XYZ file of C-alpha atoms in Angstrom:
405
model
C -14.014 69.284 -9.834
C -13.014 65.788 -9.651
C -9.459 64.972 -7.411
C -6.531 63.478 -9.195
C -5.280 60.365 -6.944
C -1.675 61.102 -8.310
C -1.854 64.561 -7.218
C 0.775 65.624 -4.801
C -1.739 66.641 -1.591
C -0.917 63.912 0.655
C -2.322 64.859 3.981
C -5.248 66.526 2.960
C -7.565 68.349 5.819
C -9.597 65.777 8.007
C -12.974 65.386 6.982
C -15.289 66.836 10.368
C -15.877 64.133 12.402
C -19.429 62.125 12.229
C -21.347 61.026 15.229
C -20.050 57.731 16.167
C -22.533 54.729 16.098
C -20.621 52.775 19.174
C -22.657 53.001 22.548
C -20.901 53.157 25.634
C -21.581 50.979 28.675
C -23.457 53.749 31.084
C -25.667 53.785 27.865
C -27.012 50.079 27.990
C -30.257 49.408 30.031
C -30.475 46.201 32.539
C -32.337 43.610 29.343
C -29.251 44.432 26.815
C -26.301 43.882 29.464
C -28.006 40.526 30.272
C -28.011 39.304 27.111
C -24.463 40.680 25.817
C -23.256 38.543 29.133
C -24.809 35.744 28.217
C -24.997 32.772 30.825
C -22.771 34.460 33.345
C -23.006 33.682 36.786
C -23.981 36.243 38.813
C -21.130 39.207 39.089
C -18.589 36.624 37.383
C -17.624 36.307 33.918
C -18.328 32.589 34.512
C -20.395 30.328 33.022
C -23.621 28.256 33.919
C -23.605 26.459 30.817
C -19.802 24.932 31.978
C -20.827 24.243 35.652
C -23.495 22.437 34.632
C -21.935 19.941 32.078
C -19.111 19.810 34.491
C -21.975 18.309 37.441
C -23.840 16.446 34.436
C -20.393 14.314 34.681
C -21.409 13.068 38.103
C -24.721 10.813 36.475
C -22.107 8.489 34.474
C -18.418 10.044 35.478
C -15.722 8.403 32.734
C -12.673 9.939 34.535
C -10.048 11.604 32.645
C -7.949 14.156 32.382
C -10.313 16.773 30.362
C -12.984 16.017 33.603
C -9.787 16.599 35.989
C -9.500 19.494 34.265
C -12.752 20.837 34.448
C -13.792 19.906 38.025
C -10.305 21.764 38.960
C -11.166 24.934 37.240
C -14.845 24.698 38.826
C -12.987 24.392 42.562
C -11.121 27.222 41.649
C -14.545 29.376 40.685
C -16.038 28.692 44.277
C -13.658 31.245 45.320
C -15.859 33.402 44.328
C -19.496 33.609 46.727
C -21.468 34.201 43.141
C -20.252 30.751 42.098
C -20.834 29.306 45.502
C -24.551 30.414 45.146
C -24.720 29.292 42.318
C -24.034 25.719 42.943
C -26.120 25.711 46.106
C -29.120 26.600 44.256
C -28.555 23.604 41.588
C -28.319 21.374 44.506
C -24.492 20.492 44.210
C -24.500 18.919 47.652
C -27.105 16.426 46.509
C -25.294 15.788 43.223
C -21.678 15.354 44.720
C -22.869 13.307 47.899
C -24.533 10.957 45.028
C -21.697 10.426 43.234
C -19.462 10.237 46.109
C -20.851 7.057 47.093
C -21.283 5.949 43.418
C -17.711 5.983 42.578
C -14.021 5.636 44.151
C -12.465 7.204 41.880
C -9.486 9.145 44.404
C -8.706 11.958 42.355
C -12.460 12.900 41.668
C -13.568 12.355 45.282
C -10.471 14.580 46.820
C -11.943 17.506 43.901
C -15.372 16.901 44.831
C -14.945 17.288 48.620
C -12.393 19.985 48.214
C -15.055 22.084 46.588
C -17.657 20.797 48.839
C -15.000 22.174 51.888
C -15.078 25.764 49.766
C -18.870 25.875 49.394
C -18.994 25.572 53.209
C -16.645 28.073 53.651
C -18.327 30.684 51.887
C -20.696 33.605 53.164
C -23.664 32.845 51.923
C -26.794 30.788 52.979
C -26.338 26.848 53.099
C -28.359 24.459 52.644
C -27.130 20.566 53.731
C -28.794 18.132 54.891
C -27.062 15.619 57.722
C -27.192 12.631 55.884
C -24.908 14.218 53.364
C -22.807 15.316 55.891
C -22.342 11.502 57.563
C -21.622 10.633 54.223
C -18.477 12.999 53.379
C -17.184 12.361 57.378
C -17.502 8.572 56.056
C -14.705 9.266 53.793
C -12.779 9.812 57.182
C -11.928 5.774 56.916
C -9.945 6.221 53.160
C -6.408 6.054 53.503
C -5.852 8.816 50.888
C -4.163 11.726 52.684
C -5.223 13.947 49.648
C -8.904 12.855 50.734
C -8.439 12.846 54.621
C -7.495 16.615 54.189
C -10.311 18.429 52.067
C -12.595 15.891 54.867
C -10.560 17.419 57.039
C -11.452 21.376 55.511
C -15.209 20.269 55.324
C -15.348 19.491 58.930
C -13.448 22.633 60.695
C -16.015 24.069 58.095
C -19.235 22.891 59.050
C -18.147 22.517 62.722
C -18.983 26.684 62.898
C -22.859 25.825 61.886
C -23.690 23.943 64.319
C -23.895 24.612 67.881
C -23.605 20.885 68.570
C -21.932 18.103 66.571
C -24.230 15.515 67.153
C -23.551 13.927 64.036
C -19.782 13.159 64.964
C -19.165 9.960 66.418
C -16.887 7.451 68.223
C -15.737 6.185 64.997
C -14.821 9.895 63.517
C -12.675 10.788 66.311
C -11.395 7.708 66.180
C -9.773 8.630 62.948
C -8.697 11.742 63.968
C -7.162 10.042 66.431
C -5.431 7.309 64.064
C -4.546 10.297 61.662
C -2.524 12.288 64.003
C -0.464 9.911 66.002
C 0.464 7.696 62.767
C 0.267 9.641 59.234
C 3.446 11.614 57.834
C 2.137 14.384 55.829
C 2.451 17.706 57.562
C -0.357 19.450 55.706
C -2.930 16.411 56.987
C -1.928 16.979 60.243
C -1.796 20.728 60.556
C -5.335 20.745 58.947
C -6.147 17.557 61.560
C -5.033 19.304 64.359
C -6.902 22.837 63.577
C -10.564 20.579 63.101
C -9.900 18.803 65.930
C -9.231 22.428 67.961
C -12.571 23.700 66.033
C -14.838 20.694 66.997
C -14.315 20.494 70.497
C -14.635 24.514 70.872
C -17.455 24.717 73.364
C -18.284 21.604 73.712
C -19.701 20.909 70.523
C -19.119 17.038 70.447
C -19.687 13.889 73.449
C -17.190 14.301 76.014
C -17.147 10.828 76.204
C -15.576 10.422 72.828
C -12.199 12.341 73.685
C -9.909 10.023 76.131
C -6.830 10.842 77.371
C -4.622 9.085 74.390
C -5.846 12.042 72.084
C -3.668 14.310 73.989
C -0.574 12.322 73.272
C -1.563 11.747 69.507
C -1.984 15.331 68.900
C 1.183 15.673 70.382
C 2.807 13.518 68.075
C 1.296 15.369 65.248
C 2.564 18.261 66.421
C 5.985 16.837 66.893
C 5.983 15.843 63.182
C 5.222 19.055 61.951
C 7.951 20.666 63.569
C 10.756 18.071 62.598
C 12.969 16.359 64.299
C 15.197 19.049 65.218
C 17.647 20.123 67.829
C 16.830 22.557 70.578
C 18.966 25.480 68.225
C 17.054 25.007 65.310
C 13.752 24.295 67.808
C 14.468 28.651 68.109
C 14.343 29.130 64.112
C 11.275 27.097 63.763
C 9.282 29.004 66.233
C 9.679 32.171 64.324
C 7.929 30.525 61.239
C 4.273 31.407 61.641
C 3.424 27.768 60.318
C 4.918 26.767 63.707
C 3.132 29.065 65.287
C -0.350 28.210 64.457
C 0.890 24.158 64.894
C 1.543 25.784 68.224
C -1.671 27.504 68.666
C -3.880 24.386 67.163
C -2.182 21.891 70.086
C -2.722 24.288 72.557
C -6.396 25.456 72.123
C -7.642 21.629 71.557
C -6.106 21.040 75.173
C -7.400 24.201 76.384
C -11.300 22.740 74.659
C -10.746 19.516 76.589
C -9.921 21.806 79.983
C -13.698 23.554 79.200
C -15.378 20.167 79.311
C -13.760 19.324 82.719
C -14.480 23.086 83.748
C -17.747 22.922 82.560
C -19.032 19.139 82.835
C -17.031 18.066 85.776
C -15.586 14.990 84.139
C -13.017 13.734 86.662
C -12.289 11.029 84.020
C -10.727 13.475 81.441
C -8.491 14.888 84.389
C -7.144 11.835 85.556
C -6.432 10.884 81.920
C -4.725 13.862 81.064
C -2.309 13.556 83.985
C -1.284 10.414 82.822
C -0.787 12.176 79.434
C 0.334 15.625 80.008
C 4.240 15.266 80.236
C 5.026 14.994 76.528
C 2.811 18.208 76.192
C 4.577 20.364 79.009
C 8.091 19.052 77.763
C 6.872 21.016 74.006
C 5.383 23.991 76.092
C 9.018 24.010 77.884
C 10.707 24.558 74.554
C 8.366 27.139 73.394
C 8.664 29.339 76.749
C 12.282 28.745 76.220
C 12.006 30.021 72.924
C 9.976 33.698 74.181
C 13.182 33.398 77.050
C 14.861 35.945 74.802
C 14.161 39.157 74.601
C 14.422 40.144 70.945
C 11.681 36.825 70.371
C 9.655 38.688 73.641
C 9.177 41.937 72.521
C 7.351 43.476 72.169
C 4.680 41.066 73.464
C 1.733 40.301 70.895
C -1.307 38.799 71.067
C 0.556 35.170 69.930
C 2.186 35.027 73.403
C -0.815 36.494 75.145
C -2.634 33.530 74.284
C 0.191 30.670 75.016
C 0.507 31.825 78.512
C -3.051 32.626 79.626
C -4.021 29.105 77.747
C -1.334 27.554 79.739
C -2.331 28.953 82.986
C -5.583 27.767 82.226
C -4.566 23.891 81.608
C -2.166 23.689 84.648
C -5.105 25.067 86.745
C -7.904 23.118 85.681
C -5.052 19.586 85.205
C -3.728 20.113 88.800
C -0.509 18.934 87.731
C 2.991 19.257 90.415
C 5.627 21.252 90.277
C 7.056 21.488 86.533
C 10.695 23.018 86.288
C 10.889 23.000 82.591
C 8.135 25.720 82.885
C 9.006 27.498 85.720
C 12.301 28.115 84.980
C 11.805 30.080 81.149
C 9.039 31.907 83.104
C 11.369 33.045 85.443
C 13.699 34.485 82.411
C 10.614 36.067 81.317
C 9.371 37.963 84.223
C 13.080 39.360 84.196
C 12.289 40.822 81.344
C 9.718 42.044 81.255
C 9.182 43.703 85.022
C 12.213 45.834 83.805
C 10.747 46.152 79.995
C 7.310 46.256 79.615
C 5.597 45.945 83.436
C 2.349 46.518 81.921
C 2.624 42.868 81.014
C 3.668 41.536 84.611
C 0.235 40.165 86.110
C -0.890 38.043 83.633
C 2.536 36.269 83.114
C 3.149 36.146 86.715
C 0.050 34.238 87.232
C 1.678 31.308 85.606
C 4.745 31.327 87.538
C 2.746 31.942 90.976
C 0.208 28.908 90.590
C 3.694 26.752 89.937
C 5.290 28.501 93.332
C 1.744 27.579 95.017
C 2.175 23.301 94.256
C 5.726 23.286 94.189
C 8.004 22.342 97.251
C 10.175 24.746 99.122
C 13.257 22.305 98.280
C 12.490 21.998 94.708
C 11.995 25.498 94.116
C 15.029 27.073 96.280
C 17.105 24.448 94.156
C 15.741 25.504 90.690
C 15.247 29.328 91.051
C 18.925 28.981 92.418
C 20.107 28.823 89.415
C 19.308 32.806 88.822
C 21.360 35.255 90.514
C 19.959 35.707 94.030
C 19.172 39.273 93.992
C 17.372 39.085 90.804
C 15.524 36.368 92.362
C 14.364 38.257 95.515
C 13.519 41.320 93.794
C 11.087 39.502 91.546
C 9.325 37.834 94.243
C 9.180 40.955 96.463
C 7.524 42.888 93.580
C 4.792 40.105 92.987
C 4.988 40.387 97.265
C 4.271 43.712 97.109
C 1.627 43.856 94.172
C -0.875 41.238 96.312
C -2.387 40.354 92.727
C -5.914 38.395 93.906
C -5.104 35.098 92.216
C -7.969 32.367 93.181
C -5.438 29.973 94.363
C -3.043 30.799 96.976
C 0.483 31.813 96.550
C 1.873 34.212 98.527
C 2.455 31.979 102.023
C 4.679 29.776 99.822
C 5.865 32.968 98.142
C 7.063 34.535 101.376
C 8.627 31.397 102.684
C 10.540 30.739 99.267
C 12.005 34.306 100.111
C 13.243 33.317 103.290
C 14.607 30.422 102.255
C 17.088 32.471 99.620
């Protein structure tokens, strides 16, 4: 019997459902999800096809924005390792060292380097040769401070791969050097100051390239990154954890330079350092200062683990006289803590003691005077009375400061 259109059943009964000719995913073997993905690299939806025009570019490179564009978006891909791979195994170190010294284009070498810094960065296996690494630490001379920081990434990067840096010379550190005691940009330095802390780890480059003067520069760096601000807002910086690793950078580099004396026995570096290690303790001064509080003490972390074990390290090994400016925000801290947290004592009151041990009896009644008396004596008998085996000698002077209060 044939339906009538017009006829008044409008929701007639569902015809039974057919078997559907759609295949899920589980249901596609390895040779079909290849080829529905294409050119994909690796794991990524990315693809070869793209990275490769991008790097065909590099033979005859007519800048503009469309190529910005493109060599920006490839940067961004090497976040991912597949990527990274990738461009490793179509020789992109080769290809970008060529064209590095082909053209001077600033934009396009500061993208090029910048994913040459990522490619070193990631997790896989490298392969670079080191003439194409002389010729991206070449780039150390350009003025650009867009450039002079993805050098700057490459560097800390490749500084982990090597257990020595032969291929860093005079004239790289040099610029390091010229880079942190004269440029303005904060992110240069930060990034300056962290490669120069990496490259000097362990002694990885000639001792006799690092003088004295690269103390005072690195200071200066450090100086700029924190501002030109008074000793109030000196406390609000130092709870920025920017400031802290600015903090941490300065200090390990001079802690590196202490291993080369400690190791090498270069009585060159130490009298150098002397002559340059006042504008340092004056910073370290302020940052004790800063941990002089308790709510910025506790409870202690690893951070100020590090600053005063590094700095016990670096007065020790840079015999250096009597400092007030450190003694005296030690002091406040000890107070602290031996009522607070005396599981902490020791290693802080290591600091303090090697200061007691080279300071003079006058100098120190004068400056720990300025601490109630009785909180004075009962923080010397307890480090009396705990013995702690320093390797330098203490507790002579120790006892005779207490009989001089």
């Amino acid at each position: 019997m044939e339906v009538n259109e017009d006829s008044g059943d409008q929701n007639p009964e569902p015809e039974e459902a057919t078997a559907s000719s759609n295949i899920t995913a589980d249901e596609i073997d390895q040779e079909t999800a290849k080829k529905l993905r294409g050119d994909a690299i690796g794991d990524t939806m990315y693809s070869e096809v793209f990275v490769l025009n991008t790097l065909l570019q590099f033979s005859d490179l007519q800048w503009s924005s469309e190529v910005e564009d493109n060599l920006c978006f490839l940067w961004d891909m090497t976040e991912e390792i597949d990527v990274s791979r990738y461009l490793f195994q179509v020789s992109y170190p080769s290809l970008a060292c060529s064209a590095l010294v082909k053209y001077n284009e600033p934009r396009f070498i500061e993208i090029v380097v910048g994913i040459f810094a990522n490619l070193m960065c990631a997790k896989c296996e490298k392969n670079l040769k080191e003439e194409e690494i002389k010729i991206v630490l070449h780039l150390l001379h350009s003025d650009d401070p867009y450039i002079l920081t993805q050098v700057m990434r490459f560097t800390h990067a490749i500084s982990f791969m090597f257990d020595k840096l032969k291929f860093i010379e005079q004239e790289h550190v040099d610029r390091f050097n010229f880079v942190l005691c004269s440029s303005t940009n904060k992110e240069l330095l930060v990034i300056t100051l962290k490669t120069l802390a990496a490259i000097t780890d362990d002694t990885k480059i000639n001792v006799d390239f690092i003088k004295g003067e690269l103390l005072l520069s690195a200071v200066t760096a450090y100086r700029t990154v924190k501002g030109d601000a008074d000793c109030d807002s000196n406390f609000e910086i130092f709870v920025s954890h920017e400031q802290h690793l600015n903090v941490r950078y300065l200090i390990q580099f001079l802690c590196n330079v202490c291993g080369y004396i400690d190791n090498l026995k270069v009585n060159r570096l130490v009298d150098e350092l002397k002559l340059n290690l006042s504008e340092f303790t004056k910073e370290m001064g302020l940052l004790l200062n800063y941990y002089a509080s308790e709510r910025n003490l506790l409870p202690v972390d690893d951070e100020f683990k590090f600053y005063i074990e590094a700095l016990t390290y670096i007065y020790k090994i840079v015999p250096e006289s009597y400092m007030y400016i450190i003694i005296v925000p030690v002091c406040q801290i000890l107070f602290i803590i031996s009522d607070k947290d005396p599981v902490n004592f020791e290693w802080i009151a290591e600091l303090l003691c090697y200061f007691i041990s080279v300071g003079s009896l006058e100098r120190l009644r004068e400056d720990l005077g300025a601490f109630p008396v009785q909180d004075v004596k009962n923080l010397l008998l307890n480090i009396e009375n705990k013995a702690f085996n320093f390797e330098f000698d203490y507790l002579n002077k120790l006892k005779a400061v207490l009989n001089e209060l």
